[in-house]
Coordinates of N, CA and C in Angstrom, one line a residue:
M1 N 11.9 -4.0 4.5 CA 11.7 -2.6 4.3 C 11.4 -2.3 2.7
F2 N 10.6 -1.3 2.7 CA 10.4 -0.9 1.1 C 10.4 0.5 1.2
T3 N 10.4 0.9 -0.1 CA 10.6 2.8 -0.4 C 9.1 3.3 -0.6
G4 N 8.2 2.6 -1.2 CA 6.8 2.7 -1.5 C 6.7 3.4 -3.0
I5 N 7.9 2.9 -4.2 CA 8.1 3.0 -5.3 C 7.3 1.8 -5.8
V6 N 6.4 1.8 -6.3 CA 5.9 0.5 -6.7 C 6.4 0.4 -8.2
T7 N 6.9 -0.8 -8.4 CA 7.5 -1.5 -9.4 C 6.8 -2.6 -10.3
D8 N 5.6 -3.0 -10.3 CA 4.9 -3.7 -10.7 C 3.2 -3.5 -10.5
I9 N 2.7 -3.9 -11.3 CA 1.3 -3.9 -11.3 C 0.7 -5.6 -11.3
G10 N 0.6 -6.3 -10.4 CA 0.1 -7.7 -10.4 C -1.3 -7.5 -10.5
T11 N -1.8 -9.1 -10.5 CA -3.1 -9.6 -10.6 C -3.2 -10.7 -9.5
V12 N -4.4 -10.4 -8.9 CA -4.7 -11.5 -8.2 C -5.3 -12.5 -9.3
T13 N -4.8 -14.0 -9.4 CA -5.6 -14.9 -10.3 C -6.3 -16.2 -9.6
E14 N -5.9 -16.1 -8.1 CA -6.7 -17.4 -7.4 C -6.8 -16.9 -5.7
L15 N -7.9 -17.2 -5.6 CA -8.1 -17.2 -3.9 C -8.6 -18.3 -3.4
E16 N -7.9 -18.6 -2.2 CA -8.6 -19.6 -1.4 C -8.4 -19.5 0.1
Q17 N -9.4 -19.9 0.6 CA -9.6 -20.2 2.0 C -9.1 -21.5 2.7
Q18 N -8.2 -21.3 3.7 CA -7.4 -22.5 3.7 C -7.2 -22.5 5.3
G19 N -7.8 -22.1 6.4 CA -7.6 -21.6 7.4 C -7.4 -20.2 7.3
D20 N -6.0 -19.8 6.9 CA -5.8 -18.6 6.4 C -6.3 -18.4 4.9
L21 N -6.3 -17.1 4.2 CA -6.4 -16.4 2.9 C -5.0 -16.9 2.2
R22 N -5.1 -17.6 1.1 CA -4.0 -18.0 0.2 C -4.5 -17.3 -1.1
A23 N -3.4 -16.5 -1.7 CA -3.7 -15.9 -2.9 C -2.6 -16.0 -3.8
R24 N -2.9 -16.2 -5.0 CA -1.7 -16.4 -6.0 C -1.6 -15.2 -6.7
I25 N -0.8 -14.3 -7.2 CA -0.5 -13.1 -7.7 C 0.4 -13.1 -8.9
K26 N -0.3 -12.9 -10.2 CA 0.6 -12.6 -11.3 C 1.5 -11.7 -11.3
T27 N 2.7 -11.8 -11.8 CA 3.4 -10.6 -11.8 C 4.4 -10.7 -13.1
A28 N 4.8 -9.1 -13.3 CA 5.8 -9.4 -14.4 C 7.5 -9.7 -14.1
Y29 N 7.5 -9.7 -12.7 CA 9.0 -9.7 -12.0 C 9.5 -11.3 -12.7
D30 N 11.0 -11.0 -12.6 CA 11.3 -12.5 -12.9 C 11.4 -13.3 -11.6
T31 N 10.6 -14.4 -11.5 CA 10.3 -15.0 -10.6 C 11.5 -16.2 -10.0
A32 N 12.4 -16.2 -11.2 CA 13.6 -17.0 -10.8 C 14.5 -16.3 -9.6
G33 N 14.2 -14.7 -9.5 CA 15.3 -14.3 -8.7 C 14.6 -14.0 -7.4
I34 N 13.3 -14.7 -7.2 CA 12.5 -14.9 -6.0 C 12.8 -15.9 -5.4
D35 N 12.9 -15.5 -3.9 CA 13.2 -16.9 -3.0 C 11.7 -17.0 -2.2
I36 N 11.7 -18.3 -2.0 CA 10.4 -18.7 -1.1 C 10.9 -18.1 0.2
G37 N 10.0 -17.6 0.9 CA 10.2 -16.5 2.1 C 10.4 -15.4 1.6
A38 N 10.6 -14.7 0.5 CA 10.9 -13.6 0.1 C 9.6 -12.5 0.8
S39 N 9.8 -11.5 1.1 CA 8.5 -10.4 1.1 C 8.6 -9.8 0.2
I40 N 7.3 -9.3 -0.3 CA 6.7 -8.6 -1.4 C 5.8 -7.8 -1.0
A41 N 5.7 -6.8 -1.3 CA 4.5 -5.5 -0.7 C 3.5 -5.5 -1.8
S42 N 2.5 -5.8 -1.4 CA 0.9 -6.0 -2.2 C 0.1 -5.2 -1.6
D43 N -0.1 -4.2 -2.4 CA -1.0 -3.0 -2.2 C -0.6 -2.3 -0.7
G44 N 1.0 -2.4 -0.5 CA 1.2 -1.8 0.8 C 1.3 -2.8 1.8
V45 N 0.9 -4.1 1.8 CA 1.3 -5.0 2.6 C 2.2 -6.1 2.4
C46 N 3.1 -6.0 3.5 CA 4.1 -6.8 3.5 C 3.9 -8.2 3.8
L47 N 3.9 -9.2 2.4 CA 3.5 -10.8 2.8 C 4.7 -11.5 2.0
T48 N 4.6 -12.5 2.7 CA 5.7 -13.5 2.4 C 5.2 -14.7 1.6
V49 N 6.4 -14.7 0.6 CA 6.1 -15.8 -0.6 C 6.2 -17.1 -0.5
I50 N 5.3 -18.0 -0.7 CA 5.4 -19.4 0.0 C 5.4 -20.2 -1.3
A51 N 5.1 -20.0 -2.4 CA 5.2 -21.0 -3.6 C 5.4 -20.0 -5.0
L52 N 6.0 -20.4 -5.8 CA 6.6 -19.8 -7.3 C 6.2 -20.7 -8.3
G53 N 5.7 -19.9 -9.4 CA 5.7 -20.3 -10.8 C 6.4 -19.2 -11.8
D54 N 6.2 -19.9 -13.1 CA 7.0 -18.8 -13.9 C 6.5 -17.2 -13.8
D55 N 5.2 -17.1 -13.8 CA 4.8 -15.7 -13.5 C 3.9 -15.4 -12.5
W56 N 3.9 -16.1 -11.3 CA 3.2 -15.8 -10.4 C 3.8 -16.5 -9.0
Y57 N 3.4 -16.0 -7.9 CA 3.9 -16.4 -6.4 C 2.5 -16.4 -5.7
D58 N 3.0 -17.1 -5.0 CA 1.6 -17.5 -3.8 C 2.0 -16.8 -2.3
V59 N 1.1 -16.3 -1.9 CA 1.3 -15.7 -0.6 C 0.0 -16.1 0.5
Q60 N 0.6 -16.3 1.8 CA -0.7 -16.8 2.8 C -1.2 -15.7 3.7
I61 N -2.1 -15.3 4.0 CA -2.5 -13.8 4.7 C -3.4 -14.4 5.9
S62 N -2.8 -13.9 7.3 CA -3.4 -14.4 8.0 C -4.5 -13.5 8.5
A63 N -5.8 -14.2 9.4 CA -7.0 -13.6 9.6 C -6.8 -12.0 10.0
E64 N -5.8 -11.9 11.0 CA -5.4 -10.6 11.4 C -4.9 -9.6 10.4
T65 N -4.1 -10.0 9.7 CA -3.7 -9.3 8.4 C -5.1 -8.6 7.7
V66 N -5.8 -10.0 7.1 CA -7.0 -9.5 6.5 C -7.8 -8.4 7.3
S67 N -8.2 -8.5 8.4 CA -8.9 -7.6 9.5 C -8.4 -6.3 9.4
K68 N -7.1 -6.1 9.2 CA -6.4 -4.7 9.4 C -6.3 -3.9 8.2
T69 N -6.6 -4.8 7.0 CA -6.0 -4.0 5.6 C -7.1 -3.9 4.8
N70 N -7.1 -3.9 3.7 CA -8.4 -3.9 2.9 C -8.3 -4.9 1.8
L71 N -7.6 -6.2 2.5 CA -7.4 -7.3 1.5 C -8.5 -8.2 1.5
D72 N -9.5 -7.9 2.4 CA -10.9 -8.5 2.2 C -11.5 -8.1 0.9
T73 N -11.3 -7.1 0.4 CA -12.0 -6.9 -1.0 C -11.1 -7.3 -1.9
W74 N -9.8 -8.2 -1.7 CA -9.0 -8.7 -3.1 C -10.3 -9.5 -3.6
A75 N -10.3 -9.7 -4.9 CA -11.2 -11.0 -5.7 C -10.6 -10.9 -6.9
V76 N -10.5 -12.2 -7.3 CA -10.0 -12.8 -8.6 C -9.8 -11.4 -9.6
G77 N -9.2 -11.0 -10.4 CA -8.9 -10.2 -11.0 C -8.7 -8.7 -10.8
K78 N -8.6 -8.6 -9.3 CA -8.0 -7.4 -8.9 C -6.4 -7.1 -8.9
R79 N -6.4 -5.9 -9.7 CA -5.1 -5.2 -10.0 C -4.3 -4.7 -8.7
V80 N -3.0 -5.2 -8.3 CA -2.6 -4.8 -6.9 C -1.0 -4.1 -7.1
N81 N -0.8 -3.0 -6.5 CA 0.6 -2.3 -6.5 C 1.5 -3.2 -5.6
L82 N 2.6 -3.7 -6.7 CA 3.6 -4.5 -6.2 C 5.1 -3.9 -6.0
E83 N 5.8 -3.9 -4.8 CA 7.2 -3.7 -4.5 C 8.1 -4.7 -4.1
R84 N 9.0 -4.9 -4.5 CA 10.0 -5.8 -3.9 C 10.9 -5.3 -2.6
A85 N 11.4 -6.1 -1.7 CA 11.9 -5.5 -0.6 C 13.3 -4.8 -0.9
L86 N 13.4 -3.8 -0.3 CA 14.6 -2.8 -0.3 C 15.9 -3.7 -0.2
K87 N 16.9 -3.4 -1.3 CA 18.0 -4.3 -0.9 C 19.2 -3.1 -0.4
V88 N 20.3 -3.6 0.4 CA 21.3 -2.5 0.1 C 22.0 -1.8 -0.9
G89 N 22.1 -0.5 -0.9 CA 22.7 0.1 -2.1 C 21.4 0.6 -2.9
D90 N 20.2 0.2 -2.7 CA 18.9 0.5 -3.6 C 18.8 2.3 -3.6
E91 N 18.3 2.9 -4.7 CA 17.9 4.2 -4.5 C 16.9 4.1 -3.5
L92 N 16.7 5.1 -2.7 CA 15.5 5.1 -1.8 C 14.7 6.6 -2.5
G93 N 14.0 6.4 -3.6 CA 13.4 7.2 -4.0 C 12.0 7.6 -3.4
G94 N 11.3 6.9 -2.4 CA 10.2 7.0 -1.9 C 10.5 7.8 -0.3
H95 N 10.0 7.1 0.5 CA 10.5 7.2 1.9 C 10.4 5.6 2.7
I96 N 10.8 5.6 3.9 CA 10.7 4.0 4.4 C 9.5 3.8 5.1
V97 N 9.1 2.3 4.4 CA 8.0 1.7 4.3 C 8.1 0.3 5.1
S98 N 7.4 0.1 6.1 CA 7.6 -1.2 6.7 C 7.0 -2.3 6.0
G99 N 5.5 -1.8 5.2 CA 4.7 -2.9 4.7 C 3.6 -3.3 6.2
H100 N 3.7 -2.7 7.0 CA 2.7 -3.1 8.1 C 1.7 -1.6 8.2
V101 N 0.6 -2.4 7.4 CA -0.2 -1.1 7.4 C -0.8 -0.8 9.1
D102 N -1.2 0.3 9.1 CA -1.9 1.1 10.2 C -3.3 0.7 10.3
G103 N -3.6 1.4 9.0 CA -5.1 1.4 9.1 C -6.0 1.6 7.8
V104 N -7.0 1.6 7.7 CA -7.7 1.7 6.3 C -8.4 3.0 6.3
A105 N -7.6 4.1 5.0 CA -8.6 5.4 4.7 C -9.4 5.0 3.6
E106 N -10.4 6.0 3.9 CA -11.8 6.1 2.7 C -11.5 7.0 1.7
V107 N -11.5 6.6 0.4 CA -11.7 8.0 -0.5 C -12.9 8.8 -0.5
V108 N -13.0 9.9 -0.2 CA -14.3 10.6 -0.1 C -14.4 11.6 -1.1
A109 N -13.5 11.6 -2.1 CA -13.3 12.5 -3.5 C -12.4 12.4 -4.3
V110 N -12.9 12.6 -5.7 CA -11.7 12.3 -6.5 C -12.1 13.3 -7.7
E111 N -11.2 14.6 -8.0 CA -11.4 15.3 -9.1 C -10.2 15.5 -9.7
D112 N -10.2 15.7 -11.0 CA -9.3 16.1 -12.0 C -8.6 17.6 -11.7
E113 N -7.6 17.7 -11.7 CA -6.8 19.1 -11.6 C -5.8 19.4 -12.6
G114 N -6.0 19.9 -13.9 CA -5.4 19.9 -14.8 C -5.2 18.6 -15.2
D115 N -3.8 18.3 -15.5 CA -3.6 16.6 -15.8 C -3.4 15.5 -14.7
S116 N -3.4 16.3 -13.4 CA -3.4 15.5 -12.1 C -4.7 15.4 -12.2
T117 N -4.5 14.3 -10.9 CA -5.9 14.0 -10.3 C -5.5 14.2 -8.3
R118 N -6.6 15.0 -7.8 CA -6.7 15.2 -6.5 C -7.8 14.2 -5.8
V119 N -7.0 13.4 -4.9 CA -8.0 12.5 -4.3 C -7.9 12.9 -2.7
T120 N -8.8 13.0 -2.1 CA -9.4 13.3 -1.0 C -9.5 12.3 0.1
L121 N -9.0 11.7 1.0 CA -8.9 10.7 1.9 C -9.7 10.9 3.4
R122 N -10.1 9.8 3.9 CA -10.6 10.4 5.2 C -9.8 9.3 6.1
A123 N -8.8 9.6 6.9 CA -8.2 8.9 7.7 C -9.0 8.3 9.0
P124 N -8.8 6.7 9.9 CA -9.3 7.0 10.6 C -8.6 7.8 12.0
K125 N -9.6 8.2 13.1 CA -9.5 9.5 13.7 C -7.9 9.3 14.7
E126 N -7.8 7.9 15.1 CA -6.6 7.6 15.5 C -5.2 7.9 15.1
L127 N -5.3 7.8 13.4 CA -4.4 8.0 12.6 C -4.1 9.2 12.4
A128 N -5.2 9.8 12.0 CA -5.0 11.2 11.7 C -3.9 12.2 12.1
R129 N -3.9 11.9 13.6 CA -2.8 13.2 14.0 C -1.3 12.7 13.8
F130 N -1.4 11.8 13.0 CA 0.0 11.5 12.6 C 0.2 12.3 10.9
I131 N -0.8 12.5 10.2 CA -0.7 13.2 9.0 C -0.8 14.4 9.1
A132 N 0.5 15.1 8.3 CA 1.0 16.5 8.1 C 1.2 17.0 6.6
P133 N 0.6 18.1 6.4 CA 0.9 18.6 5.3 C 2.4 18.6 4.6
K134 N 2.6 18.3 3.7 CA 4.0 18.0 3.0 C 4.8 16.9 3.7
G135 N 4.1 16.1 4.4 CA 4.6 14.7 5.2 C 4.5 13.8 4.1
S136 N 4.8 12.6 4.4 CA 4.7 11.5 3.6 C 3.8 10.4 4.4
V137 N 3.2 9.6 3.3 CA 2.1 8.2 3.9 C 2.5 7.5 3.0
A138 N 1.6 6.2 2.9 CA 2.1 5.2 2.1 C 0.4 4.9 2.0
L139 N 0.3 4.6 0.9 CA -1.6 4.3 0.4 C -1.5 3.3 -0.6
N140 N -1.7 2.1 -0.4 CA -1.9 0.9 -1.2 C -0.3 0.8 -1.4
G141 N 0.6 0.8 -0.4 CA 2.2 0.6 -0.9 C 2.9 1.7 -1.7
T142 N 2.3 3.1 -2.2 CA 2.9 4.2 -2.8 C 3.0 5.4 -2.2
S143 N 4.2 5.6 -2.1 CA 4.6 6.4 -1.3 C 4.4 8.1 -1.7
L144 N 3.6 8.8 -1.0 CA 3.3 10.1 -1.4 C 3.1 11.0 -0.6
T145 N 3.0 12.2 -0.9 CA 3.3 13.5 -0.5 C 2.0 14.1 0.2
V146 N 1.5 14.2 1.4 CA 0.4 15.0 1.5 C 0.0 16.5 1.3
N147 N -0.9 16.7 0.6 CA -1.0 18.3 0.1 C -1.6 19.3 1.7
D148 N -2.8 18.7 1.8 CA -3.3 19.4 2.8 C -3.8 18.5 3.7
V149 N -4.5 19.0 5.1 CA -4.8 18.2 6.0 C -6.2 19.0 6.5
N150 N -7.2 18.6 6.8 CA -8.3 19.4 7.3 C -9.2 18.1 8.4
D151 N -8.8 18.3 9.4 CA -9.0 17.1 10.5 C -8.7 15.7 9.8
C152 N -9.7 14.9 9.9 CA -9.3 13.5 9.5 C -9.0 13.1 8.1
Q153 N -9.1 14.4 7.2 CA -9.4 14.3 5.8 C -8.2 15.1 5.4
F154 N -7.6 14.0 4.4 CA -6.2 14.9 3.6 C -6.4 14.6 2.4
G155 N -5.4 15.5 1.4 CA -5.4 15.4 0.0 C -4.4 14.9 -0.6
I156 N -4.2 14.1 -1.8 CA -3.3 13.8 -1.9 C -3.1 14.1 -4.0
N157 N -2.2 14.6 -4.5 CA -2.3 14.6 -6.2 C -1.5 13.7 -6.8
F158 N -2.0 12.8 -7.8 CA -1.6 12.2 -8.6 C -1.4 12.5 -10.1
I159 N 0.1 12.4 -10.3 CA 0.4 13.0 -11.3 C 0.1 11.9 -12.6
P160 N 0.2 12.1 -13.6 CA -0.3 11.0 -15.1 C 0.9 10.0 -14.9
H161 N 1.8 10.0 -14.4 CA 2.9 9.2 -14.4 C 2.8 8.1 -13.3
T162 N 2.0 8.7 -12.2 CA 1.7 7.9 -11.0 C 0.6 6.8 -11.2
K163 N -0.3 7.3 -12.2 CA -1.5 6.8 -12.2 C -1.5 5.8 -13.2
E164 N -0.6 5.9 -14.0 CA -0.1 5.1 -15.0 C 0.8 3.8 -14.6
V165 N 1.8 3.9 -13.8 CA 2.4 2.8 -13.2 C 1.8 2.3 -11.8
T166 N 0.9 2.7 -11.0 CA 0.1 2.1 -10.2 C -1.1 1.8 -10.6
T167 N -2.3 1.4 -9.6 CA -3.5 1.1 -9.5 C -4.2 2.5 -9.1
W168 N -3.3 3.5 -8.9 CA -4.3 4.8 -8.8 C -4.9 5.4 -9.9
G169 N -4.7 5.2 -11.0 CA -5.3 5.3 -12.3 C -6.9 5.0 -12.0
D170 N -7.2 3.8 -11.2 CA -8.5 3.2 -11.3 C -9.3 3.7 -9.8
V171 N -8.8 5.0 -9.3 CA -9.3 5.3 -7.6 C -11.1 5.7 -8.1
G172 N -11.5 5.3 -7.1 CA -13.0 6.0 -7.0 C -13.3 6.2 -5.8
V173 N -14.6 7.2 -5.4 CA -15.1 7.8 -4.3 C -15.5 6.2 -3.6
G174 N -15.3 6.0 -2.5 CA -15.7 4.8 -1.5 C -14.7 3.6 -1.4
D175 N -13.8 3.7 -2.0 CA -12.4 2.9 -2.2 C -12.1 2.7 -0.6
R176 N -11.3 1.8 0.0 CA -10.8 1.7 1.1 C -9.4 1.2 0.5
V177 N -8.6 2.1 1.1 CA -7.0 2.1 1.0 C -6.4 1.8 2.1
N178 N -5.3 1.0 2.1 CA -4.3 0.5 2.9 C -3.6 1.8 3.2
L179 N -3.4 2.3 4.7 CA -2.6 3.1 5.1 C -1.7 3.0 6.1
E180 N -0.7 3.7 5.8 CA 0.7 3.2 6.7 C 1.4 5.0 6.7
I181 N 1.2 5.2 7.9 CA 1.6 6.6 8.2 C 3.5 6.4 8.4
D182 N 3.8 7.6 8.2 CA 5.3 7.6 8.3 C 5.9 7.4 9.6
T183 N 6.8 6.5 9.6 CA 7.7 6.1 10.7 C 8.0 6.9 11.7
L184 N 8.6 8.2 10.9 CA 9.4 9.0 11.8 C 8.3 10.2 12.5
A185 N 6.9 10.3 11.9 CA 5.9 11.0 12.6 C 5.3 10.0 14.0
R186 N 5.4 8.9 13.8 CA 4.7 7.7 14.6 C 5.8 8.2 15.9
Y187 N 7.2 8.3 15.7 CA 8.4 8.3 17.0 C 8.1 9.7 17.0
V188 N 8.1 10.7 16.6 CA 7.9 12.2 17.0 C 6.7 12.2 17.7
A189 N 5.8 11.7 17.7 CA 4.5 11.6 18.6 C 5.0 11.1 19.9
R190 N 5.0 9.8 19.7 CA 5.9 8.9 21.0 C 6.5 9.8 21.6
L191 N 7.5 10.7 21.0 CA 8.6 11.5 22.0 C 8.0 12.6 22.6
S192 N 7.0 13.4 22.1 CA 6.1 14.2 22.5 C 5.3 14.0 23.8
E193 N 4.7 12.7 23.5 CA 4.0 11.9 24.5 C 4.5 12.0 25.8
M194 N 6.1 11.8 25.6 CA 6.5 11.1 26.9 C 7.3 12.7 27.6
S195 N 7.2 13.9 27.1 CA 8.1 14.8 27.3 C 7.1 15.7 28.5

């Protein structure tokens, strides 16, 4: 489990197709404190560490994961949002995030509003019903509050701090973004279907 509070921006330094996709991610994390088999959310996708170096870790990414996320756009040099798994006693500053991406949203507009940036995204139709104003979503692993919803489109505001400590300062129209809907929204919808 994760909180959607990004704690490092990593860089993809190697990609190799070996049956599954293998990626090496350079990180500022102290890799001596990471175990083989640990889970690290990388752009919101829960990935398992399979090898470690002084300032990097490797992950193996299945074809299923690549097909359901934006990881097919990863290239050497790509910056990615990173978060280590939640530990008992950690502060829950965002919301509960599983790292299991539900789909990919597309950025349809980016405009500055004061010091903040408003980003409008289009969610897949089957996921849009789970997104509500003032509700939570995880986008590329970042816990965010939804400002408004209009059919399949929804808006998010990014303050300067968020743009500095995540990859959201690099966002552009047409970007594909990993979307994880709020777990509570999923269960509420399921309960209402059964009533």
